[in-house]
mmCIF file of C-alpha atoms in Angstrom:
data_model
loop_
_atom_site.group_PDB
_atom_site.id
_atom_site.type_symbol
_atom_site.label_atom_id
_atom_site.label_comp_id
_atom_site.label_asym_id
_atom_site.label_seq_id
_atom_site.Cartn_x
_atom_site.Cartn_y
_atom_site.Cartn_z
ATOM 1 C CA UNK A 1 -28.467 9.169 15.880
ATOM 2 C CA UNK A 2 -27.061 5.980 13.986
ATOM 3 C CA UNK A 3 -27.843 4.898 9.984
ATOM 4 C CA UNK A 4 -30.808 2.558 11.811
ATOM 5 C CA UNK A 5 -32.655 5.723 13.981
ATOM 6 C CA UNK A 6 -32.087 7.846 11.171
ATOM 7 C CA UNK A 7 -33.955 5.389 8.304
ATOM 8 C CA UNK A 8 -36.690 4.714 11.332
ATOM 9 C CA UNK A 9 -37.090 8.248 11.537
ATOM 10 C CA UNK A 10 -37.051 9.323 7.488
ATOM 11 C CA UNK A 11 -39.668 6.364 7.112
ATOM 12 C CA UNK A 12 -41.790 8.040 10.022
ATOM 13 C CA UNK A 13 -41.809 11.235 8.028
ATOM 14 C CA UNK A 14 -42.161 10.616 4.731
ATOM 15 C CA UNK A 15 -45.503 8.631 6.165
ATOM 16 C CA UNK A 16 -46.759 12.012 6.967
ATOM 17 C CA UNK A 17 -49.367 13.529 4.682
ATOM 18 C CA UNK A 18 -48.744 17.590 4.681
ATOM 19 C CA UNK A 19 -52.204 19.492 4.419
ATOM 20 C CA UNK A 20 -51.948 21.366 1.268
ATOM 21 C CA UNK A 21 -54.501 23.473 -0.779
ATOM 22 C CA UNK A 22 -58.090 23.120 -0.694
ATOM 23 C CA UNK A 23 -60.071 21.874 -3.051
ATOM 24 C CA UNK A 24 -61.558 25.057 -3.393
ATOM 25 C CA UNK A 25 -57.970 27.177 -4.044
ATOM 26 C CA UNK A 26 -56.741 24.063 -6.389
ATOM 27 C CA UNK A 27 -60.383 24.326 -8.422
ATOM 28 C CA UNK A 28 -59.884 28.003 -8.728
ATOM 29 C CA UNK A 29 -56.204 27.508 -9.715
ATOM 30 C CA UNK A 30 -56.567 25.140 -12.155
ATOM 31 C CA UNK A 31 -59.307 27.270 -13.655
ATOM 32 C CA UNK A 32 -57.093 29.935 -14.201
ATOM 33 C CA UNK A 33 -54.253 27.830 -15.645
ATOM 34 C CA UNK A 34 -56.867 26.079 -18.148
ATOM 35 C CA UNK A 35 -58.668 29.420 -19.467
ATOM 36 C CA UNK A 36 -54.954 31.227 -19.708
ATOM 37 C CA UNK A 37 -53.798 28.090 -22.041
ATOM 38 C CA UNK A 38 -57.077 28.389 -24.023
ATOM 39 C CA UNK A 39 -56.601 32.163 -23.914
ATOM 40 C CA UNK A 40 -52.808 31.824 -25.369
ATOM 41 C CA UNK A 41 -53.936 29.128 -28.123
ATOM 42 C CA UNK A 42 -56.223 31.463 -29.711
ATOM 43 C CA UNK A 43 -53.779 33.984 -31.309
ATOM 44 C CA UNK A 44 -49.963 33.107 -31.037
ATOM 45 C CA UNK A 45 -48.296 36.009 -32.552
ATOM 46 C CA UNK A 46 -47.116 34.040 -36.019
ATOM 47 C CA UNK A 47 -50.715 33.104 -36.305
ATOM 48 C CA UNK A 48 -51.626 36.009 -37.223
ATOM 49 C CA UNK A 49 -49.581 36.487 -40.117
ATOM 50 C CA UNK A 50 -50.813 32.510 -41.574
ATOM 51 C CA UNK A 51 -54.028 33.606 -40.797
ATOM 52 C CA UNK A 52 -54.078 36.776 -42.356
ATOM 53 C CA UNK A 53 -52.276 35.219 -45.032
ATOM 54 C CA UNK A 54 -54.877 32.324 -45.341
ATOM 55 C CA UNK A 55 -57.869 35.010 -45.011
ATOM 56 C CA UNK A 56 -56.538 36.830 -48.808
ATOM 57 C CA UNK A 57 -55.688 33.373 -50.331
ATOM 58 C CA UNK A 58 -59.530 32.449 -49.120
ATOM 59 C CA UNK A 59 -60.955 36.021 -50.204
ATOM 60 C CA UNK A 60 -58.985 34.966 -53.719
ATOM 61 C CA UNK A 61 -60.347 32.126 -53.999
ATOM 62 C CA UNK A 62 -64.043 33.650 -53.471
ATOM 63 C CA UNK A 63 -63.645 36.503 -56.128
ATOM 64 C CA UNK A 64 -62.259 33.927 -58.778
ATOM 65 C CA UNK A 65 -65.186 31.795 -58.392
ATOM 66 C CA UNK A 66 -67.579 33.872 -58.076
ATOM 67 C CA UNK A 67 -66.106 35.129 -61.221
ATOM 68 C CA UNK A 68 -66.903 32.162 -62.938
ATOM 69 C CA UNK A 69 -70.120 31.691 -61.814
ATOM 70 C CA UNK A 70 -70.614 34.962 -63.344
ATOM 71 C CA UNK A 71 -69.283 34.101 -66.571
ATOM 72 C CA UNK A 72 -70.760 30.468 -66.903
ATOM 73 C CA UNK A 73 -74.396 32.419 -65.732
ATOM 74 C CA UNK A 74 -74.041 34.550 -68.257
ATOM 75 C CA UNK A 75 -73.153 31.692 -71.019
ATOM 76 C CA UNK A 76 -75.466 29.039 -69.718
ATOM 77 C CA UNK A 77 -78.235 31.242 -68.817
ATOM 78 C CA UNK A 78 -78.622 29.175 -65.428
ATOM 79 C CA UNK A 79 -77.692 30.152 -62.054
ATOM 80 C CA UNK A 80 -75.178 27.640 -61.130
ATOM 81 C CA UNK A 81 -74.854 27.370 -57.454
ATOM 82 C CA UNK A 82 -77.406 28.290 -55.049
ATOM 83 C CA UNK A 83 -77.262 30.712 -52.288
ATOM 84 C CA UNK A 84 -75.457 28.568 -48.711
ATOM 85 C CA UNK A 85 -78.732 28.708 -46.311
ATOM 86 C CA UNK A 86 -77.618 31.040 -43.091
ATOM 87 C CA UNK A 87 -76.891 29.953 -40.077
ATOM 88 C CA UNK A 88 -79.878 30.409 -38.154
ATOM 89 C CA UNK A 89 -79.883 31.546 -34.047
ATOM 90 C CA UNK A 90 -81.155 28.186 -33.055
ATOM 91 C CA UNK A 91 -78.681 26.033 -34.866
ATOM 92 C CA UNK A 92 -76.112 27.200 -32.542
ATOM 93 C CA UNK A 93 -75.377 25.640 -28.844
ATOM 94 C CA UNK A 94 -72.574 24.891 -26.657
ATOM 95 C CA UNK A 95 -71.983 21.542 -25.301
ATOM 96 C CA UNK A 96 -74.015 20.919 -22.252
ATOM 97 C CA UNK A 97 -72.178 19.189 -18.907
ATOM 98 C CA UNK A 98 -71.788 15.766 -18.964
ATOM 99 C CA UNK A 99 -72.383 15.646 -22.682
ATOM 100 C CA UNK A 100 -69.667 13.321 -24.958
ATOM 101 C CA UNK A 101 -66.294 15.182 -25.386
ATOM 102 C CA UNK A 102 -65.804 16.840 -22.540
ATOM 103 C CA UNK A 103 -63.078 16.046 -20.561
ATOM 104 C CA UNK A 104 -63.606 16.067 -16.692
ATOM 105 C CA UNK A 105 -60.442 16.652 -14.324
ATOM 106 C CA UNK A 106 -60.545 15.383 -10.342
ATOM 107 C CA UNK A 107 -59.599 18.398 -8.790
ATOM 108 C CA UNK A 108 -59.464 16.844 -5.253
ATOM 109 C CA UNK A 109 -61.229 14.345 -3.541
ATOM 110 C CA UNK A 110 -62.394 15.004 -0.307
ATOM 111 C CA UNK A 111 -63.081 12.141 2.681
ATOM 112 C CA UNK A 112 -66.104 13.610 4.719
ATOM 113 C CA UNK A 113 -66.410 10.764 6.931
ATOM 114 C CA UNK A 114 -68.707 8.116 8.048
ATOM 115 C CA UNK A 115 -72.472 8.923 8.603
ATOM 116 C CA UNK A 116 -75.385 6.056 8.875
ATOM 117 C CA UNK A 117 -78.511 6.224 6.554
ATOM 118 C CA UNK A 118 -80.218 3.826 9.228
ATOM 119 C CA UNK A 119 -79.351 2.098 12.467
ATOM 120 C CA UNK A 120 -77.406 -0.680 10.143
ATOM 121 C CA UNK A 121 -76.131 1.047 7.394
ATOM 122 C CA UNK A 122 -72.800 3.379 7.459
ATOM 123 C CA UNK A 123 -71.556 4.745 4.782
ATOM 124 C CA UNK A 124 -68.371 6.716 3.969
ATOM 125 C CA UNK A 125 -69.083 10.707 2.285
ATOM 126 C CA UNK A 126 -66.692 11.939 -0.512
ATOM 127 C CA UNK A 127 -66.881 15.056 -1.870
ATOM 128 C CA UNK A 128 -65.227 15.485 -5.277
ATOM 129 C CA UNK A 129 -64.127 18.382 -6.913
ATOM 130 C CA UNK A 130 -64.239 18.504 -10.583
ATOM 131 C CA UNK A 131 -63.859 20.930 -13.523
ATOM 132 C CA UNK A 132 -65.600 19.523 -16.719
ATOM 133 C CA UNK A 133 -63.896 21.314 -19.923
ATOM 134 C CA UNK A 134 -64.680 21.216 -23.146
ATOM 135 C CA UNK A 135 -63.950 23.145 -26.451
ATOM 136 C CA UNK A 136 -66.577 24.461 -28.861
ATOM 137 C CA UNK A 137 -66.404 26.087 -32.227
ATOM 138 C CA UNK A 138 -69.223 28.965 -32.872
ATOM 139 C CA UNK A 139 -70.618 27.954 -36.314
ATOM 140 C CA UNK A 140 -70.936 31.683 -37.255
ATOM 141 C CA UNK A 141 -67.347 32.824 -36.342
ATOM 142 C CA UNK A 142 -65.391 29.373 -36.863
ATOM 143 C CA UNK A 143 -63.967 30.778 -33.434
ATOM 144 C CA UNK A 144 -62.746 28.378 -30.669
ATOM 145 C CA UNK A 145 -63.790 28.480 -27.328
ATOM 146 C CA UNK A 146 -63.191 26.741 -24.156
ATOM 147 C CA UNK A 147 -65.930 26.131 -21.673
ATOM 148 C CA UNK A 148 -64.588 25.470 -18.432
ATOM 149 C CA UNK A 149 -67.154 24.596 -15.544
ATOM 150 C CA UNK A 150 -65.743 23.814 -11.792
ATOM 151 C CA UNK A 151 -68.519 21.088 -10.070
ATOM 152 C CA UNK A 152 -68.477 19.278 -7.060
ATOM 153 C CA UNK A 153 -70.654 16.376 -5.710
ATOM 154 C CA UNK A 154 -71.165 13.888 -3.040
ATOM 155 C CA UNK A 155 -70.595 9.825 -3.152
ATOM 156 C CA UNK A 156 -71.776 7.495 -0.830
ATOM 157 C CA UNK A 157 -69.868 4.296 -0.676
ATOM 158 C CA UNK A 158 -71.588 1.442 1.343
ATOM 159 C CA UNK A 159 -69.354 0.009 4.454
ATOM 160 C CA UNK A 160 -69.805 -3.911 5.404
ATOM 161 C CA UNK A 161 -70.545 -4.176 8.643
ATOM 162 C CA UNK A 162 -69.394 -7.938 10.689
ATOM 163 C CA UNK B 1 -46.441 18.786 -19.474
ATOM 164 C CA UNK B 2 -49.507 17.945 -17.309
ATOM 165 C CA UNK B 3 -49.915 20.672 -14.963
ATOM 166 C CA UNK B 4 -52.798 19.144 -13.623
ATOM 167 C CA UNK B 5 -50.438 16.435 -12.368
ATOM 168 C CA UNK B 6 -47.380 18.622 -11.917
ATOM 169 C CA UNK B 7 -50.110 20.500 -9.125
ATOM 170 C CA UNK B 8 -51.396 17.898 -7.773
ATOM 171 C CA UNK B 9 -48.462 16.014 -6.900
ATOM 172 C CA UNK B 10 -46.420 18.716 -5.341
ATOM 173 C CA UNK B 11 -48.867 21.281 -3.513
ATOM 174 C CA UNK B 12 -48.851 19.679 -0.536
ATOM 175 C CA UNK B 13 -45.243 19.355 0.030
ATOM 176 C CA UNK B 14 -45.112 23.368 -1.139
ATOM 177 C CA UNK B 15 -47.449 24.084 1.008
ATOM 178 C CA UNK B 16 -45.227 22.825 4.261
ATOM 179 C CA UNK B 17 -42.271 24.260 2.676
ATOM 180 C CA UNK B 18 -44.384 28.284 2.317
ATOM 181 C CA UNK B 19 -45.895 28.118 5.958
ATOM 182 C CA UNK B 20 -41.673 28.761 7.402
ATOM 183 C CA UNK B 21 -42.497 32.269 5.793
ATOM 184 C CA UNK B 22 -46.053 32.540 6.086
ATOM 185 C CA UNK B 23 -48.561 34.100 9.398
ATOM 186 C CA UNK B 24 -50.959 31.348 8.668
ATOM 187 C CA UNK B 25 -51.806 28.242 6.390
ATOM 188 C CA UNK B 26 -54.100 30.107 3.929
ATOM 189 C CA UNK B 27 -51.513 32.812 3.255
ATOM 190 C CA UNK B 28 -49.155 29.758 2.485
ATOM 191 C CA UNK B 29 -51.595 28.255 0.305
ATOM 192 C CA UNK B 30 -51.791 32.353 -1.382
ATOM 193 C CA UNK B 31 -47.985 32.144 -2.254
ATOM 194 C CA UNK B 32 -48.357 28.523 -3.660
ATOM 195 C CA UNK B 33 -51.215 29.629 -5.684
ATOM 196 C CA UNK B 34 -49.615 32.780 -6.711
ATOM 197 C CA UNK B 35 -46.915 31.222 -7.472
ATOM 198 C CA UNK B 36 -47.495 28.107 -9.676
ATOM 199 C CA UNK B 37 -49.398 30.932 -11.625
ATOM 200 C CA UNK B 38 -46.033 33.044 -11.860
ATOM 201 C CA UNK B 39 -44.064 29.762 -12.850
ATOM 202 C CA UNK B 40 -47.318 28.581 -15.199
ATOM 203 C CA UNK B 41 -47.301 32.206 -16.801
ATOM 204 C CA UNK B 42 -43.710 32.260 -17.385
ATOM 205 C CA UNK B 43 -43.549 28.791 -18.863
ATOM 206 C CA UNK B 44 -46.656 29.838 -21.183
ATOM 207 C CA UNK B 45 -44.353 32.565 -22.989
ATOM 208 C CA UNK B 46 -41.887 30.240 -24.497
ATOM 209 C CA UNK B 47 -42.325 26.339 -23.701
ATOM 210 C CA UNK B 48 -39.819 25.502 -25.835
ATOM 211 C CA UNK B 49 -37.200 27.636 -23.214
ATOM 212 C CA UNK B 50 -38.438 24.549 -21.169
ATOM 213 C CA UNK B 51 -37.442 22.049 -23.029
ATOM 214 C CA UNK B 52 -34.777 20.819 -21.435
ATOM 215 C CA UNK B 53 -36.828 21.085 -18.099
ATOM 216 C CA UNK B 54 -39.591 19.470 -19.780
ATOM 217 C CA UNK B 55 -40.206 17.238 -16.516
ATOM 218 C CA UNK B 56 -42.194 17.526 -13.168
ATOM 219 C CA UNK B 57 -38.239 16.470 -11.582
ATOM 220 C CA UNK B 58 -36.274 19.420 -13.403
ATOM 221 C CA UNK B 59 -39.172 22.328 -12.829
ATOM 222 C CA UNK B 60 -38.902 21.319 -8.775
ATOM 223 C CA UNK B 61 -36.018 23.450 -7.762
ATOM 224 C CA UNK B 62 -37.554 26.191 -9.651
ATOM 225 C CA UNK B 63 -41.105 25.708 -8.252
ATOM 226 C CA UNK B 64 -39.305 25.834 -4.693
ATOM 227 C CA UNK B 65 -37.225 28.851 -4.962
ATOM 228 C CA UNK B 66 -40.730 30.589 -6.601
ATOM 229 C CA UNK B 67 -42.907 30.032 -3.693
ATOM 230 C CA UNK B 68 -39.986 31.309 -1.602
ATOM 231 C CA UNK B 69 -39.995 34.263 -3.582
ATOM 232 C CA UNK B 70 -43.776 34.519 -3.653
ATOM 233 C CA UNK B 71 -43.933 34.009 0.328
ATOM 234 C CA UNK B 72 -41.482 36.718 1.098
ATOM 235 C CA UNK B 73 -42.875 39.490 -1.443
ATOM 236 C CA UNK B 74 -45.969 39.205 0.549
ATOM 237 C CA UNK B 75 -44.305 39.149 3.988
ATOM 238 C CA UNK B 76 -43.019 42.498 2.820
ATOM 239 C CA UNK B 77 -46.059 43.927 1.425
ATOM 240 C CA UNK B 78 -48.304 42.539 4.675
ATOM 241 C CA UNK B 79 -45.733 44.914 7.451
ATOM 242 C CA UNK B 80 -48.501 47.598 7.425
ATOM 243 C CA UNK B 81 -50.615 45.302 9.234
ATOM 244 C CA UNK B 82 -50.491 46.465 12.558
ATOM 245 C CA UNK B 83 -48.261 44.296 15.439
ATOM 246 C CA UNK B 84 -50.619 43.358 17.413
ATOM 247 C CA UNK B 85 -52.758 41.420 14.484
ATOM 248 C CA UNK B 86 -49.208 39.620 13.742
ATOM 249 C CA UNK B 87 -49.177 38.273 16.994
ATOM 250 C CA UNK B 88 -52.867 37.512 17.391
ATOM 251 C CA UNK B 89 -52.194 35.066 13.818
ATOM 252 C CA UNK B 90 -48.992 33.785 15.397
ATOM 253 C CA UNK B 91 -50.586 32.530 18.363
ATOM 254 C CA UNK B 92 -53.793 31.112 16.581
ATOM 255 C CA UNK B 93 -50.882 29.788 13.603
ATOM 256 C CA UNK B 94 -49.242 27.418 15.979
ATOM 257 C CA UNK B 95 -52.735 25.286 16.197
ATOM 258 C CA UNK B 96 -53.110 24.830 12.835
ATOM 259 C CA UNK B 97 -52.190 21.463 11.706
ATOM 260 C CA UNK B 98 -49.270 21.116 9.379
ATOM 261 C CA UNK B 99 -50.165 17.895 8.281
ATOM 262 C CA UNK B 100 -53.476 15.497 8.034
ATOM 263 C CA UNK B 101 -53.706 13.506 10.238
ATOM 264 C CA UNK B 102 -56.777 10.725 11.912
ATOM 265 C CA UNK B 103 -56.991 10.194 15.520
ATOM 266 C CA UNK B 104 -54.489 7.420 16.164
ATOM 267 C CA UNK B 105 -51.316 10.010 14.663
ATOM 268 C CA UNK B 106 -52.951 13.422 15.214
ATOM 269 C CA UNK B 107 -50.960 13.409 18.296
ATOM 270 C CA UNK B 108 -47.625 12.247 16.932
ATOM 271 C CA UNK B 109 -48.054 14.718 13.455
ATOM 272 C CA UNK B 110 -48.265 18.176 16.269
ATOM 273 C CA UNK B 111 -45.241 16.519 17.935
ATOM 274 C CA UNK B 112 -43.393 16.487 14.147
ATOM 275 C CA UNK B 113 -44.542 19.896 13.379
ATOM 276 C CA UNK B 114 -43.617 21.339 16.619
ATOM 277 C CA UNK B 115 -40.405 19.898 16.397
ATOM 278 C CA UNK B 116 -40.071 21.030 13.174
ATOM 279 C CA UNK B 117 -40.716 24.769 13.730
ATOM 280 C CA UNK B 118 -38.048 24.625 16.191
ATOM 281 C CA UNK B 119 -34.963 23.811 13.980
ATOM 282 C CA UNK B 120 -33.493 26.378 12.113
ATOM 283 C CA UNK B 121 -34.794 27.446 8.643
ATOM 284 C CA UNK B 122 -31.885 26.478 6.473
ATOM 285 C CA UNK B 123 -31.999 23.103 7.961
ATOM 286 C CA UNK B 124 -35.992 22.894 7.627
ATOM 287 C CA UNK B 125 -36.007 23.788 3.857
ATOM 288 C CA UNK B 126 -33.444 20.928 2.837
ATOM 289 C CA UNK B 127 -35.965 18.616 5.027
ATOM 290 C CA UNK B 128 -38.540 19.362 3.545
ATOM 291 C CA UNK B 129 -37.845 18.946 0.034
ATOM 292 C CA UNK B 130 -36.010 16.139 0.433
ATOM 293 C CA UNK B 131 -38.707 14.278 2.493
ATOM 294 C CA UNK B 132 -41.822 15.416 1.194
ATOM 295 C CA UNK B 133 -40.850 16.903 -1.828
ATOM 296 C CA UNK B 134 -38.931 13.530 -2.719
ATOM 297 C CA UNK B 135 -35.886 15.794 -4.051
ATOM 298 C CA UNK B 136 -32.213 15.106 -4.971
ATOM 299 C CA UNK B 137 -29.573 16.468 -3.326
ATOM 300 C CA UNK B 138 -28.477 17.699 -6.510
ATOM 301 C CA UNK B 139 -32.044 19.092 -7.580
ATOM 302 C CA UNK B 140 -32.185 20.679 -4.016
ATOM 303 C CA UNK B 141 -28.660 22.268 -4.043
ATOM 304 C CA UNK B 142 -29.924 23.737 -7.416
ATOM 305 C CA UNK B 143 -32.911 25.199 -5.933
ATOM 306 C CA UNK B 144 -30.981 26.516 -2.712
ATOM 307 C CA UNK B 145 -27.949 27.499 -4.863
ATOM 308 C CA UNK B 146 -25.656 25.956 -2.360
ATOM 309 C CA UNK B 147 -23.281 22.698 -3.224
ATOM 310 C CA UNK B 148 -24.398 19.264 -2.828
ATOM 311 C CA UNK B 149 -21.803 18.547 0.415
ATOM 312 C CA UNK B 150 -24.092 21.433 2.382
ATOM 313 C CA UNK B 151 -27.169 19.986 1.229
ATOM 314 C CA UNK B 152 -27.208 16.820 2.243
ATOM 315 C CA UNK B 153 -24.752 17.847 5.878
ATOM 316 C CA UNK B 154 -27.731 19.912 6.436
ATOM 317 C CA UNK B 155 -30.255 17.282 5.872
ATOM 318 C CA UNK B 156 -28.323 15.039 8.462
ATOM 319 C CA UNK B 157 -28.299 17.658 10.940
ATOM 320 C CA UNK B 158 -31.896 18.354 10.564
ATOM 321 C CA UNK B 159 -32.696 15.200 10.695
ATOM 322 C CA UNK B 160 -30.654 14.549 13.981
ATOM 323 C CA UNK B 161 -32.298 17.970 16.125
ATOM 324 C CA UNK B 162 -35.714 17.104 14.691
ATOM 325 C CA UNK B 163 -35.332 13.271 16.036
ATOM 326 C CA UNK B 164 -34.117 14.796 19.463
ATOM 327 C CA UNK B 165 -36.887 16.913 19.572
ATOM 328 C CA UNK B 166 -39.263 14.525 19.153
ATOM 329 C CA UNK B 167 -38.094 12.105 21.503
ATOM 330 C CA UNK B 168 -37.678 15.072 23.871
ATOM 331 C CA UNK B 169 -41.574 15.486 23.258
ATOM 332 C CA UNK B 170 -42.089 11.869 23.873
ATOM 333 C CA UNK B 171 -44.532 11.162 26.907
#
């Protein structure tokens, strides 16, 4: 084969599209990768120690004021500060899909070909593949959590017809 | 990095490269999926071990020589199936499509992947990542662990029996 054939040939090739996972495998892949990175954020090993460090300063912090409340009660003859209402059941919820700040990544995007809603009017299916994610902080715990939800859905897109 | 992308743009090309190993296209797509998990998992430990690989071009070779890996391992744990199963998935394996393809090239895409099942491995895996996986020579030597001349005389090679065979094929 010359230079010429060989280009021809490497042009033919590279035009080629190889089939690779399905949407399904990919959705289920990247769901794994996303809830092992959320998994891994929560306690990196020298977390631990800041936290735990941060958790005495905090606890610290508490005793000394509530120290002074004491004192300045007892002076004053007031109560100073009022009691922080509790965080009640219904105070607490998650994002919902499709709500602001969740970020929503095309898994795959499938073509399901053409199909006619009438006589006159074709239109090309494509199914898409989607994972909406978002992160959410529990009130009660100050934990973090990631909310990871595969969807998929259908979109018809009109075809002009001469 | 963006894994998301770093999947997205390579599967395919993966996927070709796993099926040389594999009885069938879904247990290709297993040991792609098993092993950008492996490569994801490892990469999780220590990111900043990565740092110098911190691109989609310098984790290739190592993405390749995984799914190899990953491929094999479960060639070797799959020989209890009995022989007559293996050849059953063989013989249903050389229908399924390597490639998509519409109408007007379905024809021409079997020729390519006939062709391309007929050339020797060593010469198939340089093709591949060099054509569809849009590698170097360098990056592929790298992920082969052979030199650079090899690479790229295997390429040419490749390239030459696969255009033979598909003119062979050619109607």
């Amino acid at each position: 084969m010359n230079n010429e054939e060989i280009e021809k040939l490497e042009k033919e090739l590279a035009g080629l599209k190889p089939r690779g996972l399905s949407a399904e495998r990919k959705t289920a892949l990247f769901s794994e990768i996303s809830q092992d990175q959320a998994a891994g954020k929560i306690i990196p090993f020298p977390s631990i120690i800041a936290l735990t460090a941060a958790a005495a300063a905090l606890v610290l912090a508490i005793l000394f004021a509530m120290n002074n409340r004491e004192a300045g009660a007892k002076t004053n003859g007031h109560e100073l500060a009022q009691k922080p209402e509790p965080v009640r059941e219904e105070t607490i919820s998650a994002p919902l899909p499709n709500a602001p700040g969740i970020d929503t990544i095309l898994v795959a995007n499938e073509d399901e070909g053409i199909m006619y809603l009438d006589e006159n009017t074709p239109v090309r299916r494509s199914r898409y593949h989607v994972l909406d994610r978002a992160q959410w902080t529990d009130p009660r715990s100050g934990k973090k959590h990631e909310l990871i939800r595969p969807r998929n859905g259908v979109v018809l897109t009109s075809l002009r017809v001469d | 990095m963006d894994w998301v992308e770093l999947i997205n743009k390579h599967e395919s090309a993966l996927v070709l490269y796993a099926r040389q190993w594999c009885a069938s296209h879904a247990d290709a797509e297993d040991a792609v999926q098993e092993a950008f998990l492996r490569v994801w998992k490892i990469y999780r430990k220590d990111p900043s071990k990565w740092a110098d690989k911190d691109n989609e071009k310098d984790m290739r070779p190592y993405l390749y020589r995984t799914v190899k890996s990953t491929a094999l391992d479960n060639i070797r744990s799959r020989k209890r199936r009995k022989v007559r199963e293996e050849k059953a998935a063989d013989s249903l394996y050389d229908e399924e499509p390597a490639f998509n393809a519409g109408l007007e090239d379905k024809e021409r895409s079997l020729m390519v992947q006939k062709a391309l099942n007929s050339i020797p491995e060593e010469q198939k895996e340089v093709l591949i990542m060099k054509i569809w996986g849009g590698m170097t020579f360098k990056a592929i030597s790298e992920a082969l662990g052979i030199s650079l001349n090899t690479a790229a005389s295997r390429y040419r090679y490749g390239l030459s029996a696969l255009g033979s065979l598909i003119d062979g094929e050619k109607p």
